[in-house]
XYZ file of C-alpha atoms in Angstrom:
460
model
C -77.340 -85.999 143.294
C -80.908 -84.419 142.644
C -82.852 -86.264 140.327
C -86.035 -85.120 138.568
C -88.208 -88.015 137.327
C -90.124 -87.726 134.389
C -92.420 -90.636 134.011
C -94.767 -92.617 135.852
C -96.158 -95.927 133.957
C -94.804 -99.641 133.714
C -91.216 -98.361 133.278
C -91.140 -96.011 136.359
C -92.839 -98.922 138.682
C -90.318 -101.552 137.491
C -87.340 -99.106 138.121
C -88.621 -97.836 141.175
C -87.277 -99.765 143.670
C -83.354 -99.034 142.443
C -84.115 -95.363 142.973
C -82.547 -94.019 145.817
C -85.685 -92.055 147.416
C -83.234 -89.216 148.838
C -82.235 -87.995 145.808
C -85.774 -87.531 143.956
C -87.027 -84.001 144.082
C -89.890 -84.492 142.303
C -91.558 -87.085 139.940
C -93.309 -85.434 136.538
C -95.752 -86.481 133.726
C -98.085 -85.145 131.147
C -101.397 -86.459 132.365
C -103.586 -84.229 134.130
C -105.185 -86.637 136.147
C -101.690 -87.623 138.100
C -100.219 -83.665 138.171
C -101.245 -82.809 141.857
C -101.511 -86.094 143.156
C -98.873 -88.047 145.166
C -97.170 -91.309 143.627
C -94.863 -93.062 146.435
C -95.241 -90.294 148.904
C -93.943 -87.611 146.185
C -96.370 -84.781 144.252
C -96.534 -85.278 140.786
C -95.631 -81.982 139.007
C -96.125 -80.665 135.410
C -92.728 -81.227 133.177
C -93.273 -77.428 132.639
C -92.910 -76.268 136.092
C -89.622 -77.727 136.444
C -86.179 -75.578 136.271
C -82.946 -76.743 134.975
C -81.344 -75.293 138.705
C -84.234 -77.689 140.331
C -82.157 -80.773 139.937
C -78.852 -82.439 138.346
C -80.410 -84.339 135.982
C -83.888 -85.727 134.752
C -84.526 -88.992 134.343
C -87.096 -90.338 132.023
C -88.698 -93.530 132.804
C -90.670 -94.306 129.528
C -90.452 -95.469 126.622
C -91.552 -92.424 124.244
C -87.988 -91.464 125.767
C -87.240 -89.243 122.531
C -90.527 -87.337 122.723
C -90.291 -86.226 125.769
C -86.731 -85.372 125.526
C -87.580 -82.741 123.138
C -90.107 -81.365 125.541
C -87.844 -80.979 127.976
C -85.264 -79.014 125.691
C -87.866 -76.809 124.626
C -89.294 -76.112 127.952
C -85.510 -74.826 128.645
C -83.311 -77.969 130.178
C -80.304 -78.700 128.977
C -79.706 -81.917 126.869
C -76.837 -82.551 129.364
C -79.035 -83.096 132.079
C -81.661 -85.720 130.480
C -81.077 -89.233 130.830
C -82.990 -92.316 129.575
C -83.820 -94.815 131.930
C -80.836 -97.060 130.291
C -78.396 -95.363 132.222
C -80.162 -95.929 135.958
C -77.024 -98.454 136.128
C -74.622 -95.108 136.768
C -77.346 -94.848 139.630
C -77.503 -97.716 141.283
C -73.932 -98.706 141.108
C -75.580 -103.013 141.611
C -72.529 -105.700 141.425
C -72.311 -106.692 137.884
C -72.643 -110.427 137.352
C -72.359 -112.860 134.512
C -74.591 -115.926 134.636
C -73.637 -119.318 133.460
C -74.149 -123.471 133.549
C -71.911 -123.492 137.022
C -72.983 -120.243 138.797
C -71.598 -116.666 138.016
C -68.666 -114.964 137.486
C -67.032 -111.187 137.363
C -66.589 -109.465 134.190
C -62.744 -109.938 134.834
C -63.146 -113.357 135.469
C -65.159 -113.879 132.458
C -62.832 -112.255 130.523
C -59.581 -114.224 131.665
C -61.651 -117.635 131.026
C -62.441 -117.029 127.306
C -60.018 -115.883 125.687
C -60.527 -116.601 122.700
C -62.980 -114.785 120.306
C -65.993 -113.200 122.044
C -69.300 -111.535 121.260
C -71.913 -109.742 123.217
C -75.295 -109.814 121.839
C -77.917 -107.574 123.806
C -81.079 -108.063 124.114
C -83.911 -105.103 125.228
C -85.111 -107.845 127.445
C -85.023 -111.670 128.390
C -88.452 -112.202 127.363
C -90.286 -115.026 125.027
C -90.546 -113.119 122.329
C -89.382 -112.922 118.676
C -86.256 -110.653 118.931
C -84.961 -112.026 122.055
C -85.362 -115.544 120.643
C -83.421 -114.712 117.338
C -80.643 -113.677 119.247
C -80.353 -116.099 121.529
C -80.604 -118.331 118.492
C -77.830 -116.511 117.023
C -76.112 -117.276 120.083
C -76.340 -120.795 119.699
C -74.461 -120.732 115.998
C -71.841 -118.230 117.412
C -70.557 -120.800 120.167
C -70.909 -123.794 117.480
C -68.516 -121.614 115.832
C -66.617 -121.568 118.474
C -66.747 -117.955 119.760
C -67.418 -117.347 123.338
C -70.563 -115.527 123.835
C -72.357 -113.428 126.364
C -76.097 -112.487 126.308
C -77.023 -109.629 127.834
C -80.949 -108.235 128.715
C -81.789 -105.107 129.547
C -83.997 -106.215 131.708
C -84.848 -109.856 133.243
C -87.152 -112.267 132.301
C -87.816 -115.926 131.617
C -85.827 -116.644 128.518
C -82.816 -116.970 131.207
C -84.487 -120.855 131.332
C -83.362 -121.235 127.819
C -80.002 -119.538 128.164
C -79.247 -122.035 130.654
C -80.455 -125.185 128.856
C -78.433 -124.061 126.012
C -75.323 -123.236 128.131
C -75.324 -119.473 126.935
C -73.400 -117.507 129.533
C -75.804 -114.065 130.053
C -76.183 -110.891 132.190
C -79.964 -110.459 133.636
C -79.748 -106.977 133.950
C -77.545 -105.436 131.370
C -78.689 -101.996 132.234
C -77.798 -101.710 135.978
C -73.865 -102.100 134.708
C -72.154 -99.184 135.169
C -71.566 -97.556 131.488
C -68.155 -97.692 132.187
C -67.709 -101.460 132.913
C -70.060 -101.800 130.071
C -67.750 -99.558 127.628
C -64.798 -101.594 128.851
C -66.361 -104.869 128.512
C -67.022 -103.909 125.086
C -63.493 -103.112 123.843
C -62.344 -106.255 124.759
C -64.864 -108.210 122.249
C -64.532 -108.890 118.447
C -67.779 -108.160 118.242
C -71.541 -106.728 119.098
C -74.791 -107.605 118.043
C -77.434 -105.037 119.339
C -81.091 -106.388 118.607
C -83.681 -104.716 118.037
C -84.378 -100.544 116.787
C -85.274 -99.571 120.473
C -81.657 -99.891 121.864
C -80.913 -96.989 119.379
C -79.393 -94.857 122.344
C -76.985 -97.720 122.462
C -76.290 -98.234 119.015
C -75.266 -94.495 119.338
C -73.584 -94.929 122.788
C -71.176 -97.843 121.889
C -70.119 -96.151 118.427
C -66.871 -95.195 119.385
C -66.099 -97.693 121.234
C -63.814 -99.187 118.797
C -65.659 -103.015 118.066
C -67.608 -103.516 115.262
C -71.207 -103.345 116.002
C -73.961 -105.143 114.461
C -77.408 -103.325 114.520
C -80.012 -106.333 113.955
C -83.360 -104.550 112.947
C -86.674 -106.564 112.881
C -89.470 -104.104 113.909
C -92.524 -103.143 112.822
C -93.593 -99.370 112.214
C -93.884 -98.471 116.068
C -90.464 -99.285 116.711
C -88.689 -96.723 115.244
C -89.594 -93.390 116.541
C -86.407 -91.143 116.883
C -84.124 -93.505 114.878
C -83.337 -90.826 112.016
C -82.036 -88.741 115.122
C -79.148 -91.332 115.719
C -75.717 -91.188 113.834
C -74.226 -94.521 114.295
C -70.809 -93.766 112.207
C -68.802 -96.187 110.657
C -69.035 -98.874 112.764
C -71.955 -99.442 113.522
C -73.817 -101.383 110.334
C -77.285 -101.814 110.425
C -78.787 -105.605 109.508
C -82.311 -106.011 108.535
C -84.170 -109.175 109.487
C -85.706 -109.552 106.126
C -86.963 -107.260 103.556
C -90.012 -105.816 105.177
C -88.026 -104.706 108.122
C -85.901 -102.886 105.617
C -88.445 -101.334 103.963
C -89.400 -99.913 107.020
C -86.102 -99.069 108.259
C -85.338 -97.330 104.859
C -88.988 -94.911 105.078
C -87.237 -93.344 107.913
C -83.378 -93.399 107.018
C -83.455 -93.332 103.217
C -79.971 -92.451 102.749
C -78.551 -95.271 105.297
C -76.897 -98.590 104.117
C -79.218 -101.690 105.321
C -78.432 -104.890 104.580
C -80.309 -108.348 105.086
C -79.194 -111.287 108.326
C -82.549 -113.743 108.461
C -82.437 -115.179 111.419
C -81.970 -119.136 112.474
C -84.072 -121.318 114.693
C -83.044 -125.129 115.420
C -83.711 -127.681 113.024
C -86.132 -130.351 114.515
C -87.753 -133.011 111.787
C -91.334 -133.435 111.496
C -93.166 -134.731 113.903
C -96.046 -136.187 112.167
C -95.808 -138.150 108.924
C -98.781 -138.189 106.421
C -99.863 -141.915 106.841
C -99.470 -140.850 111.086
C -101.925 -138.137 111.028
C -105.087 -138.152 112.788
C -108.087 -139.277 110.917
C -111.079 -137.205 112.422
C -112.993 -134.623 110.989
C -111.243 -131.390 112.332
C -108.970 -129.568 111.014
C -106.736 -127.247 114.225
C -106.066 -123.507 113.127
C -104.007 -122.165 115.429
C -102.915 -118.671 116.124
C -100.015 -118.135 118.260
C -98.607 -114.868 119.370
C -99.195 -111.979 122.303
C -102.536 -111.016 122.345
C -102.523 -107.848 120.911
C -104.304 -105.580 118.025
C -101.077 -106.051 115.798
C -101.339 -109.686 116.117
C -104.840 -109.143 114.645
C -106.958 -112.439 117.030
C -110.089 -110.119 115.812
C -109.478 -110.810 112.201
C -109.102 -114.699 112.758
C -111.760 -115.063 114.406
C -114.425 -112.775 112.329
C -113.080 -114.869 109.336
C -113.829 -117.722 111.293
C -117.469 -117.019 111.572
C -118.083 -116.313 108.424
C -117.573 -119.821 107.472
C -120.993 -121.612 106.508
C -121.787 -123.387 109.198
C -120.670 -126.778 108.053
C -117.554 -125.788 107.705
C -117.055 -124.191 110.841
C -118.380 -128.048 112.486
C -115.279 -129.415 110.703
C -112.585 -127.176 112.457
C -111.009 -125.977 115.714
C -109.155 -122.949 116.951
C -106.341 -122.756 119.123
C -104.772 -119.906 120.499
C -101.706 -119.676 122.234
C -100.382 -116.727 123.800
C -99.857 -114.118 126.817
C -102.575 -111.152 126.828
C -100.848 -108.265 125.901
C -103.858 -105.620 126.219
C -106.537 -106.713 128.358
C -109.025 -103.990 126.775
C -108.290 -104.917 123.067
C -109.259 -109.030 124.755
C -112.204 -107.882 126.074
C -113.310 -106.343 122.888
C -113.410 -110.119 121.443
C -115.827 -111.391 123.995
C -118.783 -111.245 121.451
C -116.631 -113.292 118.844
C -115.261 -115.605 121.139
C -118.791 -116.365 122.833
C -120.072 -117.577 118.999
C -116.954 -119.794 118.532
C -118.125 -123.653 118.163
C -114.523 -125.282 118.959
C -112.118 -123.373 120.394
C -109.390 -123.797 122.684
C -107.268 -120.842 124.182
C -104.108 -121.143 125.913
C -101.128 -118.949 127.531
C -98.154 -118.146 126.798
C -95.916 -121.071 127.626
C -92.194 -122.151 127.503
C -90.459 -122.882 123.794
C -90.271 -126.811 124.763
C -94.318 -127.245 125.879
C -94.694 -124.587 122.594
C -92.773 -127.330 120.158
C -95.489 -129.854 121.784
C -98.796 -127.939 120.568
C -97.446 -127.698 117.142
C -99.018 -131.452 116.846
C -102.076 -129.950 117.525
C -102.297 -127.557 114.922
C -102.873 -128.977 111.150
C -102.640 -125.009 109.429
C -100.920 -122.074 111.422
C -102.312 -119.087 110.688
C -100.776 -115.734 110.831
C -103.219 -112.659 110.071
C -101.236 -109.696 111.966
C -101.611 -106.005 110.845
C -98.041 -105.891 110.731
C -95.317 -108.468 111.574
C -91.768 -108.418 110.028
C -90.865 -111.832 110.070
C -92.362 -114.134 112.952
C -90.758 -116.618 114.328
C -93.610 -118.945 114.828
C -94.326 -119.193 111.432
C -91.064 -120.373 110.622
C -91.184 -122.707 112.918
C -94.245 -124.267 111.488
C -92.726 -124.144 108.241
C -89.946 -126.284 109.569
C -92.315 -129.089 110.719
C -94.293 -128.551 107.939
C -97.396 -127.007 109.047
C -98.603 -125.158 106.190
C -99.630 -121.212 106.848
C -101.772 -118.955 106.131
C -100.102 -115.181 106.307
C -101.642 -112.152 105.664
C -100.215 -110.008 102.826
C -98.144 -107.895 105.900
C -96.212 -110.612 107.389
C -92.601 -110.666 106.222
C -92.498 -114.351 105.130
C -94.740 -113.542 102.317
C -91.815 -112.825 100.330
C -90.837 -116.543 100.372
C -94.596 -118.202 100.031
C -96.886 -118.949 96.631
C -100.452 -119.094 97.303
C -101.608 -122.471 97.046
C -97.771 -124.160 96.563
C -95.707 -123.687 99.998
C -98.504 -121.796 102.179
C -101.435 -119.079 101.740
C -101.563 -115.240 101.571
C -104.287 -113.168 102.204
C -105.265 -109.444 102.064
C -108.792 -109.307 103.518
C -110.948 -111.116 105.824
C -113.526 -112.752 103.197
C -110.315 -114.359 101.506
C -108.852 -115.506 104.540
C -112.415 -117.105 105.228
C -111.895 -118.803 101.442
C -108.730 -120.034 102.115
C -109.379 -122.058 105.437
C -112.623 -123.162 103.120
C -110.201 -124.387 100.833
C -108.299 -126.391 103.200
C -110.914 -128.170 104.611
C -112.596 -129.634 101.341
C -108.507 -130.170 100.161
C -107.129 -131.818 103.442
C -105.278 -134.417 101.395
C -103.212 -131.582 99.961
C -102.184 -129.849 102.988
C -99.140 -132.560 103.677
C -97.469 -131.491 99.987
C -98.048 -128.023 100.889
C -96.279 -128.431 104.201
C -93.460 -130.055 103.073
C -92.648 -127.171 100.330
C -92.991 -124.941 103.508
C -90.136 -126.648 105.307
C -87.921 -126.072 102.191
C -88.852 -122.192 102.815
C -87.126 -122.626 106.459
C -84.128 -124.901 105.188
C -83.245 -122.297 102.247
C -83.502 -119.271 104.475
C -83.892 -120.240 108.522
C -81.961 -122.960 109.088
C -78.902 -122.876 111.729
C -76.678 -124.004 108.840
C -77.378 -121.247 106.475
C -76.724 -119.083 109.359
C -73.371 -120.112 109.908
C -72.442 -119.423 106.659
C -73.554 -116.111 106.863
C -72.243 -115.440 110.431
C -68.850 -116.155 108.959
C -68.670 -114.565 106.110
C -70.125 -111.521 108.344
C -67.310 -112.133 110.880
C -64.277 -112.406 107.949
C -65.208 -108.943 106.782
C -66.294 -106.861 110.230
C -63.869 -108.924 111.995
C -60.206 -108.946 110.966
């Protein structure tokens, strides 16, 4: 096999070492300053020098996967010969393994120890991050209802620590599986959730494989390049986690059924009760998310300082999360340096996460564009009031003022978290309508009910 790579960021260094380094004949990418130069001992060659009888196939190791498909088409190689970096298991041919409480097990074995109804929910990636969360949350309704589940990732991570602790069976590394074990696999289930719009080349894939399939959508804009491209048939329906994903979903397939699945988190009661709150002077804002431009930290904290300064005495900011893009971070430095009380912290595991929420009095949520969070509704389940901006997806739950805050520029944000300190002996109220927001529409109960009514009618 002869194998032209086409790709060489994050994606073709985490993939790298499963390549055998035989069968490359060359490696390829757009950027002038790599074409010429050697990456792993092999020359980096314009996608436009390369010949459909230079290799058997091209693999591209990135995700603007449908991009550069079409570049290669129109520079002449057949669609037959492109491949997206989902199907390097074909390639590497690894021992598939399923992960659970007492060790692992084969597919077959698996399969001969649950027999009873079974779903496979994939992941893009075992990661602490919303979508991987809400399915592994749906995972945990699924086997109260007594179906036997398997998780899979695309790729590893450390969400595998929750899997465990909630006795989820899961596969690390859903991608190395061969395509056929994973088609197989497949028919033998009652049902598939894939999460997420990125696993669209999957959502096409398993199509005709003859099990109803689930498409769970919850991204924002970014997310769904190339997704008018895929036919998913009749059984494949798409689910929208909450109407802003949908809207989304529908400016790019207008003509496509969507319908709505919320997702669940656990219910956990409050931890603080009014008379047990702290007494002093500060109120916490805290922010928690990636570190990112979407997750807008720059708009929190230039709201922030324009707070008179007497206000700003009676507050603190927390935030909580992994940097995401260091140059976008370092852009903050001025901000951050004027900051009075702030604390910043990384990202950390779900249970130490559940502990800082007795930190923060107000959660506050100003991304550019978020579909529906799942921090915020996990603060409305404790009953930490939040403030959203207008583009966060559980805006279309909240009244300003009654169960939570929206905002749609900086000076009002500024006004609200004014508000809330001069009106601290409001904010409990206000965070207890916000936990009816997550019992009505979050809540692992309400998601049973909707799980089987979803499973009578996909799953006769």
């Amino acid at each position: 096999m002869r194998i032209a790579i086409f790709g060489t960021g994050k994606i073709f260094y985490k993939n790298w070492k499963y390549i055998d380094r035989e069968q490359v004949v060359c490696l390829m990418d757009n950027s002038e300053d790599k074409i010429g130069k050697q990456i792993e001992g092999i020359e980096v060659i314009s996608p436009k020098c390369l010949k459909a009888s230079d290799c058997d196939m091209v693999l591209i190791l990135s995700v603007y996967y449908d991009e550069m498909k079409r570049q290669l088409i129109a520079d002449g190689i057949p669609e037959h010969m492109i491949y997206n970096y989902l199907y390097i298991g074909n390639m590497t041919r690894q021992p598939a393994w399923i992960y659970h409480t007492d060790g692992k097990l084969s597919f077959e074995d698996w399969c001969n120890t649950h027999q009873n109804k079974r779903a496979l929910l994939i992941s893009h990636q075992l990661s602490y991050t919303g979508a991987p969360i809400a399915l592994m949350n749906m995972a945990r309704v699924m086997r109260r209802m007594g179906i036997s589940v398997l998780y899979a990732g695309l790729e590893d991570g450390s969400l595998k620590k929750e899997l465990e602790i909630n006795h989820i069976d899961y596969v690390p590394n859903w991608k190395f599986t061969d395509r056929e074990t994973q088609k197989e696999f497949i028919s033998g289930c009652d049902l598939v959730v894939i999460s997420t719009a990125c696993l669209k080349e999957l959502a096409d894939e398993y199509k005709d494989a003859g099990t109803p399939i689930i498409w769970w959508i919850h991204e924002s804009e970014p997310g769904y390049v190339g997704i008018e491209q895929i036919d998913c048939g009749e059984n494949v329906s798409v689910f929208c986690g909450g109407e802003y994903a949908r809207r989304v979903f529908w400016n790019h397939c207008k003509d496509r059924d969507a319908q709505i699945l919320q997702y669940s988190i656990p219910e956990e009661e409050l931890f603080i009760a009014e008379d047990e709150r702290p007494n002093d002077d500060k109120i916490s804002f805290g922010l928690i998310g990636t570190i990112s431009e979407r997750k807008a930290q720059d708009i929190f904290l230039r709201a922030v300082l324009k707070l008179p300064t007497d206000i700003q005495d009676k507050i603190e900011v927390i935030i909580i999360g992994a940097v995401a893009e260091t140059a976008y971070w370092e852009e903050q430095k001025p901000l951050l340096q004027q900051m009075k009380n702030i604390r910043i912290i990384g990202e950390i595991p779900q249970q130490e996460l559940s502990e800082k929420y007795k930190e923060i009095d107000v959660l506050v949520c100003p991304s550019r564009e978020d579909p529906m969070p799942i921090v915020v509704t996990q603060a409305m389940m404790y009953g930490i009031p939040c403030i959203l901006s207008k583009n966060v997806g559980q805006v279309e739950f909240v009244e300003s003022g009654v169960n939570g805050f929206v905002f749609e520029h900086e000076e009002e944000f500024a006004e609200q978290m004014a508000w809330v300190v001069n009106h601290r002996e409001r904010l409990y109220n206000i965070g207890r309508q916000a936990r009816e927001i997550y019992k009505q529409n979050f809540s692992e109960t309400i998601m049973e009910k909707r799980l089987e009514a979803l499973w009578q009618k996909k799953c006769k």
